[in-house]
Coordinates of C-alpha atoms in Angstrom, one line a residue:
X1 CA 176.7 -25.4 -100.6
X2 CA 175.9 -21.7 -100.7
X3 CA 172.3 -22.5 -100.0
X4 CA 173.3 -24.5 -97.0
X5 CA 175.5 -21.7 -95.6
X6 CA 172.8 -19.1 -96.1
X7 CA 170.3 -21.5 -94.3
X8 CA 172.7 -22.0 -91.5
X9 CA 173.3 -18.2 -91.2
X10 CA 169.6 -17.6 -91.2
X11 CA 169.1 -20.1 -88.4
X12 CA 172.0 -18.5 -86.5
X13 CA 170.5 -15.0 -86.8
X14 CA 167.1 -16.4 -85.8
X15 CA 168.6 -18.0 -82.7
X16 CA 170.4 -14.8 -81.8
X17 CA 167.1 -12.9 -82.2
X18 CA 165.2 -15.4 -80.0
X19 CA 167.9 -15.4 -77.4
X20 CA 168.0 -11.6 -77.3
X21 CA 164.2 -11.5 -76.9
X22 CA 164.3 -14.1 -74.2
X23 CA 167.0 -12.1 -72.4
X24 CA 164.9 -9.0 -72.5
X25 CA 162.0 -11.0 -71.2
X26 CA 163.8 -12.4 -68.3
X27 CA 165.8 -9.2 -67.8
X28 CA 164.8 -9.3 -64.1
X29 CA 167.4 -12.1 -63.6
X30 CA 170.2 -10.3 -65.3
X31 CA 173.0 -9.1 -63.1
X32 CA 173.8 -5.4 -63.1
X33 CA 176.8 -3.2 -62.1
X34 CA 178.9 -5.9 -60.5
X35 CA 181.9 -3.9 -61.5
X36 CA 180.9 -1.2 -58.9
X37 CA 181.4 -3.6 -56.0
X38 CA 184.8 -4.0 -54.4
X39 CA 186.4 -7.1 -56.1
X40 CA 187.3 -8.5 -52.7
X41 CA 183.7 -8.5 -51.6
X42 CA 182.8 -10.8 -54.5
X43 CA 185.3 -13.3 -53.2
X44 CA 184.1 -12.9 -49.5
X45 CA 182.3 -15.6 -47.5
X46 CA 179.1 -13.5 -47.7
X47 CA 179.3 -12.9 -51.5
X48 CA 176.6 -15.6 -52.1
X49 CA 174.1 -13.4 -50.1
X50 CA 174.6 -10.5 -52.5
X51 CA 172.3 -10.0 -55.4
X52 CA 172.9 -7.7 -58.3
X53 CA 170.0 -8.9 -60.3
X54 CA 167.6 -6.4 -61.8
X55 CA 164.5 -7.6 -59.8
X56 CA 166.3 -7.2 -56.5
X57 CA 167.7 -3.8 -57.4
X58 CA 164.3 -2.6 -58.5
X59 CA 162.6 -3.7 -55.3
X60 CA 165.3 -2.0 -53.2
X61 CA 165.2 1.3 -55.2
X62 CA 161.6 2.2 -54.3
X63 CA 159.5 2.6 -51.2
X64 CA 155.9 3.3 -50.1
X65 CA 156.3 6.9 -51.0
X66 CA 156.8 6.1 -54.6
X67 CA 158.4 9.5 -55.1
X68 CA 162.2 8.8 -54.8
X69 CA 164.0 6.2 -56.8
X70 CA 167.6 5.3 -56.2
X71 CA 169.4 2.2 -57.3
X72 CA 171.8 0.3 -55.0
X73 CA 174.6 -1.6 -56.4
X74 CA 173.5 -4.8 -54.7
X75 CA 171.0 -6.2 -52.3
X76 CA 172.2 -8.2 -49.3
X77 CA 170.0 -11.0 -47.9
X78 CA 171.4 -12.0 -44.5
X79 CA 170.7 -15.3 -42.7
X80 CA 171.8 -13.9 -39.3
X81 CA 172.9 -10.8 -37.5
X82 CA 176.5 -12.0 -37.9
X83 CA 176.1 -11.7 -41.7
X84 CA 175.1 -8.1 -41.3
X85 CA 178.1 -7.4 -39.0
X86 CA 180.4 -9.1 -41.5
X87 CA 179.1 -6.9 -44.4
X88 CA 179.4 -3.6 -42.4
X89 CA 182.8 -4.5 -41.1
X90 CA 184.0 -5.2 -44.6
X91 CA 182.7 -1.8 -45.8
X92 CA 184.3 -0.1 -42.8
X93 CA 187.7 -1.7 -43.5
X94 CA 187.5 -0.7 -47.2
X95 CA 189.8 2.1 -48.4
X96 CA 186.7 3.6 -50.0
X97 CA 183.7 2.4 -47.8
X98 CA 180.4 1.9 -49.6
X99 CA 177.1 2.9 -48.0
X100 CA 174.6 0.5 -46.4
X101 CA 171.0 0.8 -45.6
X102 CA 168.6 -1.6 -43.8
X103 CA 165.2 -2.0 -45.5
X104 CA 162.4 -3.6 -43.6
X105 CA 158.9 -3.4 -45.1
X106 CA 159.8 -0.4 -47.2
X107 CA 157.3 1.9 -45.6
X108 CA 159.5 5.1 -45.8
X109 CA 158.1 7.8 -48.1
X110 CA 161.2 9.8 -49.2
X111 CA 163.9 7.1 -49.8
X112 CA 165.1 7.0 -46.2
X113 CA 165.9 3.2 -46.5
X114 CA 167.7 3.5 -49.9
X115 CA 171.4 3.4 -50.6
X116 CA 172.3 5.0 -54.0
X117 CA 175.3 3.1 -55.4
X118 CA 175.6 1.2 -52.1
X119 CA 174.2 -2.0 -50.6
X120 CA 170.6 -2.4 -49.2
X121 CA 170.2 -5.1 -46.5
X122 CA 166.9 -6.9 -47.1
X123 CA 165.6 -7.5 -43.5
X124 CA 162.7 -9.4 -44.9
X125 CA 165.1 -12.1 -45.9
X126 CA 166.2 -12.4 -42.3
X127 CA 162.6 -12.6 -41.2
X128 CA 162.1 -15.6 -43.5
X129 CA 165.1 -17.3 -41.9
X130 CA 163.9 -16.7 -38.4
X131 CA 160.2 -17.7 -38.5
X132 CA 158.3 -18.7 -35.4
X133 CA 160.0 -18.9 -32.0
X134 CA 163.4 -17.9 -33.3
X135 CA 162.2 -14.4 -34.1
X136 CA 159.8 -13.7 -31.2
X137 CA 160.5 -15.1 -27.7
X138 CA 158.2 -14.3 -24.7
X139 CA 159.7 -14.4 -21.3
X140 CA 159.4 -13.1 -17.7
X141 CA 161.6 -12.1 -14.8
X142 CA 161.0 -10.4 -11.5
X143 CA 162.6 -7.1 -12.6
X144 CA 161.0 -6.5 -15.9
X145 CA 157.8 -8.7 -15.7
X146 CA 156.7 -10.0 -19.1
X147 CA 158.7 -9.1 -22.2
X148 CA 159.4 -10.3 -25.7
X149 CA 162.8 -10.6 -27.5
X150 CA 161.9 -9.7 -31.0
X151 CA 164.1 -9.7 -34.2
X152 CA 164.5 -6.3 -35.7
X153 CA 163.2 -7.7 -38.9
X154 CA 159.9 -8.9 -37.4
X155 CA 156.6 -7.2 -38.2
X156 CA 154.5 -5.8 -35.4
X157 CA 151.5 -7.9 -36.6
X158 CA 153.6 -11.0 -36.1
X159 CA 154.5 -9.8 -32.6
X160 CA 150.9 -9.2 -31.8
X161 CA 149.8 -12.8 -32.8
X162 CA 152.8 -14.4 -31.1
X163 CA 152.4 -12.6 -27.8
X164 CA 148.6 -13.1 -27.8
X165 CA 149.3 -16.9 -27.6
X166 CA 150.5 -16.2 -24.1
X167 CA 147.7 -13.8 -23.3
X168 CA 150.0 -10.8 -23.6
X169 CA 150.6 -7.8 -25.9
X170 CA 153.0 -4.8 -26.3
X171 CA 151.6 -1.7 -24.7
X172 CA 152.4 0.8 -27.5
X173 CA 151.6 0.6 -31.1
X174 CA 151.6 2.2 -34.5
X175 CA 148.3 2.6 -36.4
X176 CA 149.7 0.3 -39.1
X177 CA 151.1 -3.0 -37.9
X178 CA 152.9 -4.3 -41.1
X179 CA 156.1 -2.4 -40.2
X180 CA 159.3 -3.8 -38.8
X181 CA 160.4 -3.5 -35.2
X182 CA 163.8 -2.0 -36.3
X183 CA 162.0 0.4 -38.6
X184 CA 159.6 1.9 -36.1
X185 CA 162.2 2.0 -33.3
X186 CA 164.6 3.9 -35.5
X187 CA 161.9 6.7 -35.7
X188 CA 159.9 6.5 -32.5
X189 CA 156.7 4.5 -33.2
X190 CA 153.6 6.5 -32.4
X191 CA 149.8 6.3 -32.4
X192 CA 146.8 6.8 -30.1
X193 CA 148.4 4.9 -27.2
X194 CA 151.4 7.3 -27.0
X195 CA 149.8 9.8 -24.7
X196 CA 149.5 7.1 -22.0
X197 CA 152.4 4.7 -22.6
X198 CA 154.8 6.8 -24.6
X199 CA 156.2 5.9 -28.0
X200 CA 157.4 2.5 -28.8
X201 CA 161.0 3.6 -28.1
X202 CA 160.1 4.3 -24.5
X203 CA 158.9 0.7 -24.1
X204 CA 162.1 -1.1 -24.9
X205 CA 164.4 -2.6 -22.3
X206 CA 167.3 -3.7 -24.5
X207 CA 168.5 -3.8 -28.1
X208 CA 171.1 -5.7 -30.2
X209 CA 172.8 -3.4 -32.6
X210 CA 175.3 -3.7 -35.4
X211 CA 177.2 -0.5 -35.4
X212 CA 178.7 1.4 -38.4
X213 CA 182.0 -0.3 -37.5
X214 CA 180.5 -3.8 -37.8
X215 CA 180.5 -4.4 -34.1
X216 CA 177.7 -6.5 -32.5
X217 CA 176.6 -4.7 -29.3
X218 CA 173.9 -5.5 -26.8
X219 CA 172.8 -2.3 -25.1
X220 CA 170.4 -1.0 -22.5
X221 CA 169.9 2.0 -20.1
X222 CA 172.6 0.3 -17.9
X223 CA 174.9 -1.3 -20.5
X224 CA 176.4 0.6 -23.4
X225 CA 173.7 3.2 -22.7
X226 CA 175.0 5.8 -25.1
X227 CA 174.4 3.5 -28.1
X228 CA 171.0 2.5 -26.6
X229 CA 169.8 6.0 -26.5
X230 CA 171.4 6.9 -29.8
X231 CA 169.7 4.2 -31.9
X232 CA 166.2 4.7 -30.5
X233 CA 164.8 7.4 -32.7
X234 CA 168.2 7.6 -34.4
X235 CA 167.0 7.3 -38.0
X236 CA 169.3 4.4 -38.6
X237 CA 172.4 6.6 -38.3
X238 CA 174.3 4.6 -35.6
X239 CA 173.5 1.0 -36.2
X240 CA 171.1 -1.6 -37.5
X241 CA 168.7 -3.0 -34.8
X242 CA 168.7 -6.8 -34.9
X243 CA 166.8 -7.5 -31.7
X244 CA 164.7 -5.5 -29.2
X245 CA 163.4 -6.5 -25.8
X246 CA 159.9 -4.9 -25.7
X247 CA 157.6 -4.5 -22.7
X248 CA 154.4 -6.6 -22.6
X249 CA 151.2 -6.5 -20.5
X250 CA 148.1 -8.7 -20.1
X251 CA 146.2 -8.4 -23.4
X252 CA 142.6 -7.3 -23.3
X253 CA 140.0 -9.1 -25.4
X254 CA 137.8 -6.4 -26.7
X255 CA 137.6 -2.7 -27.3
X256 CA 134.9 0.0 -26.9
X257 CA 135.7 2.3 -29.8
X258 CA 134.0 5.7 -30.0
X259 CA 134.0 8.6 -32.4
X260 CA 132.6 12.1 -31.7
X261 CA 132.2 15.0 -34.1
X262 CA 133.1 18.7 -33.4
X263 CA 132.5 21.8 -35.4
X264 CA 134.6 24.0 -33.1
X265 CA 138.4 23.4 -33.0
X266 CA 138.9 25.0 -29.6
X267 CA 136.4 22.6 -28.0
X268 CA 137.9 19.7 -29.9
X269 CA 141.4 20.4 -28.7
X270 CA 140.4 21.3 -25.2
X271 CA 138.5 17.9 -24.8
X272 CA 141.5 16.1 -26.3
X273 CA 143.9 17.7 -23.8
X274 CA 141.7 17.0 -20.9
X275 CA 141.4 13.4 -21.8
X276 CA 145.1 12.8 -22.2
X277 CA 145.7 14.4 -18.8
X278 CA 144.2 11.3 -17.3
X279 CA 147.1 9.2 -18.3
X280 CA 148.7 7.4 -15.4
X281 CA 149.5 3.8 -16.4
X282 CA 148.1 2.6 -13.2
X283 CA 145.0 4.8 -13.3
X284 CA 141.8 2.9 -12.7
X285 CA 139.7 4.9 -15.1
X286 CA 141.6 6.2 -18.2
X287 CA 141.5 5.8 -21.9
X288 CA 143.7 3.4 -23.8
X289 CA 143.8 5.2 -27.1
X290 CA 143.0 8.8 -28.4
X291 CA 143.4 10.2 -31.8
X292 CA 141.7 13.0 -33.8
X293 CA 141.2 13.7 -37.5
X294 CA 139.6 16.0 -40.0
X295 CA 136.5 15.3 -42.1
X296 CA 136.5 17.4 -45.3
X297 CA 133.8 17.7 -48.0
X298 CA 136.2 16.2 -50.6
X299 CA 137.4 13.4 -48.4
X300 CA 135.9 10.0 -47.7
X301 CA 134.1 9.4 -44.4
X302 CA 135.4 5.8 -44.4
X303 CA 138.9 6.2 -45.7
X304 CA 141.7 3.6 -45.6
X305 CA 142.2 3.8 -41.9
X306 CA 138.9 2.1 -41.1
X307 CA 135.2 1.9 -42.1
X308 CA 133.5 3.2 -39.0
X309 CA 130.5 5.4 -39.6
X310 CA 127.2 3.8 -40.3
X311 CA 126.1 4.2 -43.9
X312 CA 122.7 5.5 -42.6
X313 CA 124.4 8.4 -41.0
X314 CA 126.4 9.5 -44.0
X315 CA 124.0 12.2 -45.1
X316 CA 123.7 14.0 -41.8
X317 CA 127.4 13.9 -41.3
X318 CA 128.1 15.3 -44.7
X319 CA 125.5 18.1 -44.1
X320 CA 127.6 19.1 -41.1
X321 CA 130.8 19.1 -43.1
X322 CA 129.2 21.3 -45.8
X323 CA 127.8 23.7 -43.2
X324 CA 131.1 24.2 -41.4
X325 CA 133.8 23.3 -44.0
X326 CA 135.7 21.1 -41.6
X327 CA 134.4 18.7 -38.9
X328 CA 136.8 17.5 -36.3
X329 CA 136.6 13.9 -35.3
X330 CA 137.6 12.8 -31.8
X331 CA 138.4 9.1 -31.6
X332 CA 138.9 7.2 -28.3
X333 CA 139.0 3.6 -27.2
X334 CA 138.9 1.7 -24.0
X335 CA 140.0 -1.9 -23.7
X336 CA 138.3 -4.6 -21.6
X337 CA 138.3 -8.3 -20.8
X338 CA 136.1 -10.8 -19.0
X339 CA 137.1 -9.2 -15.6
X340 CA 136.1 -5.6 -16.7
X341 CA 133.3 -6.4 -19.0
X342 CA 130.6 -5.3 -16.5
X343 CA 132.3 -2.0 -15.7
X344 CA 133.7 -0.7 -19.0
X345 CA 130.6 1.1 -20.1
X346 CA 130.3 3.0 -16.8
X347 CA 133.9 3.9 -16.9
X348 CA 133.7 5.2 -20.5
X349 CA 130.6 7.3 -19.5
X350 CA 132.6 8.9 -16.7
X351 CA 135.5 9.7 -19.0
X352 CA 133.4 11.2 -21.8
X353 CA 131.0 13.1 -19.5
X354 CA 130.8 16.8 -20.2
X355 CA 132.6 16.7 -23.6
X356 CA 131.6 19.4 -26.1
X357 CA 131.0 17.4 -29.3
X358 CA 128.0 18.1 -31.5
X359 CA 124.9 16.6 -29.8
X360 CA 123.7 13.5 -31.4
X361 CA 127.0 12.8 -33.2
X362 CA 128.7 10.2 -31.1
X363 CA 129.2 6.7 -32.7
X364 CA 130.3 3.6 -30.9
X365 CA 131.5 0.1 -31.9
X366 CA 132.5 -2.9 -29.9
X367 CA 135.3 -4.9 -31.6
X368 CA 137.9 -7.5 -30.8
X369 CA 141.3 -6.2 -29.6
X370 CA 143.0 -7.7 -32.8
X371 CA 140.5 -6.1 -35.1
X372 CA 141.0 -2.7 -33.5
X373 CA 144.7 -2.8 -33.7
X374 CA 144.7 -4.2 -37.3
X375 CA 142.1 -1.7 -38.4
X376 CA 144.1 -0.3 -41.3
X377 CA 144.7 -3.7 -43.0
X378 CA 141.2 -4.0 -44.4
X379 CA 141.5 -0.6 -46.0
X380 CA 144.9 -1.5 -47.4
X381 CA 143.5 -4.7 -49.0
X382 CA 140.6 -2.7 -50.6
X383 CA 143.0 -0.1 -52.1
X384 CA 145.3 -2.9 -53.3
X385 CA 142.4 -4.5 -55.1
X386 CA 141.7 -1.2 -56.8
X387 CA 145.3 -0.5 -57.7
X388 CA 145.4 2.5 -55.4
X389 CA 147.9 1.3 -52.7
X390 CA 151.2 1.5 -54.7
X391 CA 150.8 5.1 -55.7
X392 CA 152.8 8.2 -54.6
X393 CA 152.4 9.2 -50.9
X394 CA 153.7 12.7 -50.4
X395 CA 153.1 12.6 -46.6
X396 CA 153.9 15.3 -44.1
X397 CA 154.0 14.5 -40.4
X398 CA 154.6 17.2 -37.8
X399 CA 154.8 17.8 -34.1
X400 CA 153.2 21.1 -33.2
X401 CA 153.5 22.8 -29.8
X402 CA 150.2 23.1 -27.9
X403 CA 150.7 26.8 -27.5
X404 CA 150.3 27.3 -31.3
X405 CA 147.8 24.7 -32.2
X406 CA 145.0 27.2 -32.5
X407 CA 147.2 29.3 -34.9
X408 CA 147.9 26.1 -36.9
X409 CA 144.3 25.4 -37.3
X410 CA 143.5 28.9 -38.5
X411 CA 146.5 29.2 -40.8
X412 CA 146.7 25.7 -42.1
X413 CA 143.4 23.8 -41.8
X414 CA 141.1 26.7 -42.3
X415 CA 143.2 28.5 -44.9
X416 CA 145.7 26.5 -46.8
X417 CA 143.9 23.1 -46.8
X418 CA 140.4 24.5 -47.6
X419 CA 141.7 26.9 -50.2
X420 CA 143.8 24.4 -52.1
X421 CA 140.9 21.8 -51.9
X422 CA 143.1 18.8 -52.7
X423 CA 143.4 17.0 -49.4
X424 CA 141.5 13.7 -49.7
X425 CA 143.6 11.4 -47.6
X426 CA 143.5 11.1 -43.7
X427 CA 144.6 14.2 -41.8
X428 CA 145.4 13.2 -38.2
X429 CA 145.3 15.7 -35.2
X430 CA 146.0 14.5 -31.7
X431 CA 148.0 15.5 -28.6
X432 CA 150.8 13.8 -26.7
X433 CA 152.5 14.3 -23.3
X434 CA 156.1 15.3 -23.3
X435 CA 156.7 13.4 -20.0
X436 CA 156.1 10.1 -21.8
X437 CA 159.2 10.7 -23.9
X438 CA 162.8 10.2 -22.9
X439 CA 164.9 13.2 -24.0
X440 CA 168.2 11.2 -23.9
X441 CA 166.9 9.4 -27.0
X442 CA 167.6 10.8 -30.5
X443 CA 163.9 11.5 -31.3
X444 CA 163.1 15.2 -31.4
X445 CA 159.9 16.7 -30.1
X446 CA 158.7 20.3 -29.2
X447 CA 159.8 21.6 -25.9
X448 CA 156.4 21.9 -24.3
X449 CA 154.5 19.7 -21.9
X450 CA 151.9 19.0 -24.5
X451 CA 152.3 18.9 -28.3
X452 CA 150.2 17.7 -31.2
X453 CA 150.8 15.1 -33.9
X454 CA 149.6 16.4 -37.3
X455 CA 149.7 13.8 -40.1
X456 CA 148.8 14.7 -43.8
X457 CA 148.6 11.2 -45.2
X458 CA 148.1 12.0 -48.8
X459 CA 147.7 9.5 -51.7
X460 CA 148.1 10.9 -55.2
X461 CA 148.4 9.9 -58.8
X462 CA 151.8 9.6 -60.4
X463 CA 151.2 12.8 -62.3
X464 CA 149.9 15.1 -59.5
X465 CA 151.9 14.3 -56.4
X466 CA 153.8 17.6 -56.8
X467 CA 150.6 19.5 -56.0
X468 CA 150.4 17.8 -52.6
X469 CA 154.2 18.4 -52.1
X470 CA 153.6 22.1 -52.9
X471 CA 150.9 22.2 -50.2
X472 CA 153.4 20.6 -47.8
X473 CA 155.9 23.3 -48.5
X474 CA 153.3 26.0 -48.1
X475 CA 152.4 24.6 -44.7
X476 CA 156.1 24.5 -43.6
X477 CA 156.6 28.0 -44.9
X478 CA 153.5 29.3 -43.0
X479 CA 154.9 27.7 -39.8
X480 CA 158.3 29.3 -40.3
X481 CA 156.9 32.8 -41.0
X482 CA 154.4 32.5 -38.1
X483 CA 157.2 31.4 -35.7
X484 CA 155.5 28.0 -35.0
X485 CA 158.4 25.8 -34.0
X486 CA 157.3 22.5 -35.6
X487 CA 159.3 19.3 -35.7
X488 CA 159.0 16.9 -38.5
X489 CA 158.3 13.2 -37.7
X490 CA 159.7 10.8 -40.3
X491 CA 161.7 13.9 -41.3
X492 CA 162.8 14.8 -44.8
X493 CA 165.4 17.6 -45.3
X494 CA 167.8 18.3 -48.1
X495 CA 170.5 20.5 -46.4
X496 CA 172.7 20.1 -43.4
X497 CA 171.4 23.4 -42.0
X498 CA 167.9 22.1 -42.0
X499 CA 169.0 19.0 -40.1
X500 CA 170.9 21.1 -37.6
X501 CA 167.8 23.2 -37.1
X502 CA 165.6 20.1 -36.7
X503 CA 167.8 18.6 -33.9
X504 CA 168.4 21.9 -32.3
X505 CA 170.1 21.5 -28.9
X506 CA 170.4 17.7 -29.6
X507 CA 172.5 18.3 -32.8
X508 CA 175.9 18.3 -31.2
X509 CA 175.1 15.1 -29.3
X510 CA 173.8 13.5 -32.5
X511 CA 176.9 14.4 -34.4
X512 CA 179.2 13.1 -31.7
X513 CA 177.3 9.8 -31.6
X514 CA 177.7 9.6 -35.4
X515 CA 181.5 10.1 -35.1
X516 CA 181.6 7.4 -32.4
X517 CA 179.4 4.7 -33.8
X518 CA 179.6 5.3 -37.6
X519 CA 182.7 7.4 -38.1
X520 CA 182.9 6.6 -41.8
X521 CA 179.3 7.6 -42.5
X522 CA 178.4 4.2 -43.9
X523 CA 174.8 3.8 -42.5
X524 CA 171.5 5.1 -43.8
X525 CA 172.6 7.5 -46.5
X526 CA 169.0 7.8 -47.7
X527 CA 168.2 10.1 -44.6
X528 CA 170.6 12.7 -46.2
X529 CA 171.7 13.9 -42.8
X530 CA 175.5 13.6 -43.1
X531 CA 175.7 13.4 -46.9
X532 CA 173.2 16.2 -47.8
X533 CA 175.8 18.5 -49.3

């Protein structure tokens, strides 16, 4: 009998051991921290859309930056914009409201789409629910022309393919297309088309927004205009964008894509500024895209943005970099179709005539429109295959006034960057026109007619990202001491004073809009604007 009991006890212990090991193995599906949620929420109609499982929490606690990690209490997977409104309204009516952040493709770099001890709304879930025509609808009317009504959760790459089926495409893009519409419109949405067409927020006719009170509001420049201008470039502080009506134009078929190399920054910037001055949307001869970048001796000629330069020219390009320390690359593109195929080369020659690039260092490609717009994707896949995509990205993006760009080159590019000798990722340098931005929107830019976008798009190891972060801090310190009034794009600040300084004359309007549309400070806590202290 004793032997039987010992055997049974042994079996019981073994079973407990096996179950405990099994639970640790499938820990991803173990619910966490349900006690932190308001009890009434767990009994609510939308409770079945909340997940407190470890895998969902882990996914929502990180982003592309891989620097910040903050766990939400739960992840919300909506089936409709009404679900989002219900969740926010519940939080708003709570005696102790919980914070809520919308997360699209998770491409923020400093935890901007996170909600520590709050709820993250997984917009990708809504994208799965609204595939095809439900998420992207192309239309036309006599007042707007062609446009697309696009779910805030849709990716720009999906918008591209859906609109191309009608021979159309949006006019303004980001360099990387695997970003959500709501995500880029909450910042601005910029790239080499911005000088001509303005940022993506300037090419929107109407948006549907769920405010911080849980109200579903359709707004435009003529209807609920205060909310319209608030959410565009508003960093998610006033509402979650669930639909945007974006401007479309006839899509070109192919692109003439040119890069030219410069050893002199003054000539490089002067040529850039001249080219973007030919920017009328109805101009017969104008560029469709312009960007610039640095080529450094410790960087790759063909980085993740694209593979462009011919392998046969690598040695002579590298010799120029070694000789000068930095080479500046001017990159332009002109679109064409069957109608303009016979004239595009001549028009491009007219535009580029008289430029001061290094003789013999102009390179050209002729690619499809889709391949050009999706040029970063191939580099992404390559890095993913090498395990180099999901690494820390201590990025710094700045807007620099034209009047100080020469000082920036001297003090940052030629001094800090070269001395530290760690910059291996892309460094973007290209100008924009102030007139293409709408100052009523929340986005902040320098107060000059022309300003430059500077992007330090670093990738690092998990053990050395702080070295890049230190360089970023040194750059900002230099600008502050030199009196260069830079503005951060995709901003990251840790104090309220920094945010007030960032928004400058717009701060009081920004604060009043927060009081009006999200008075209980529920939305986008990861930006650390109203909860930084």
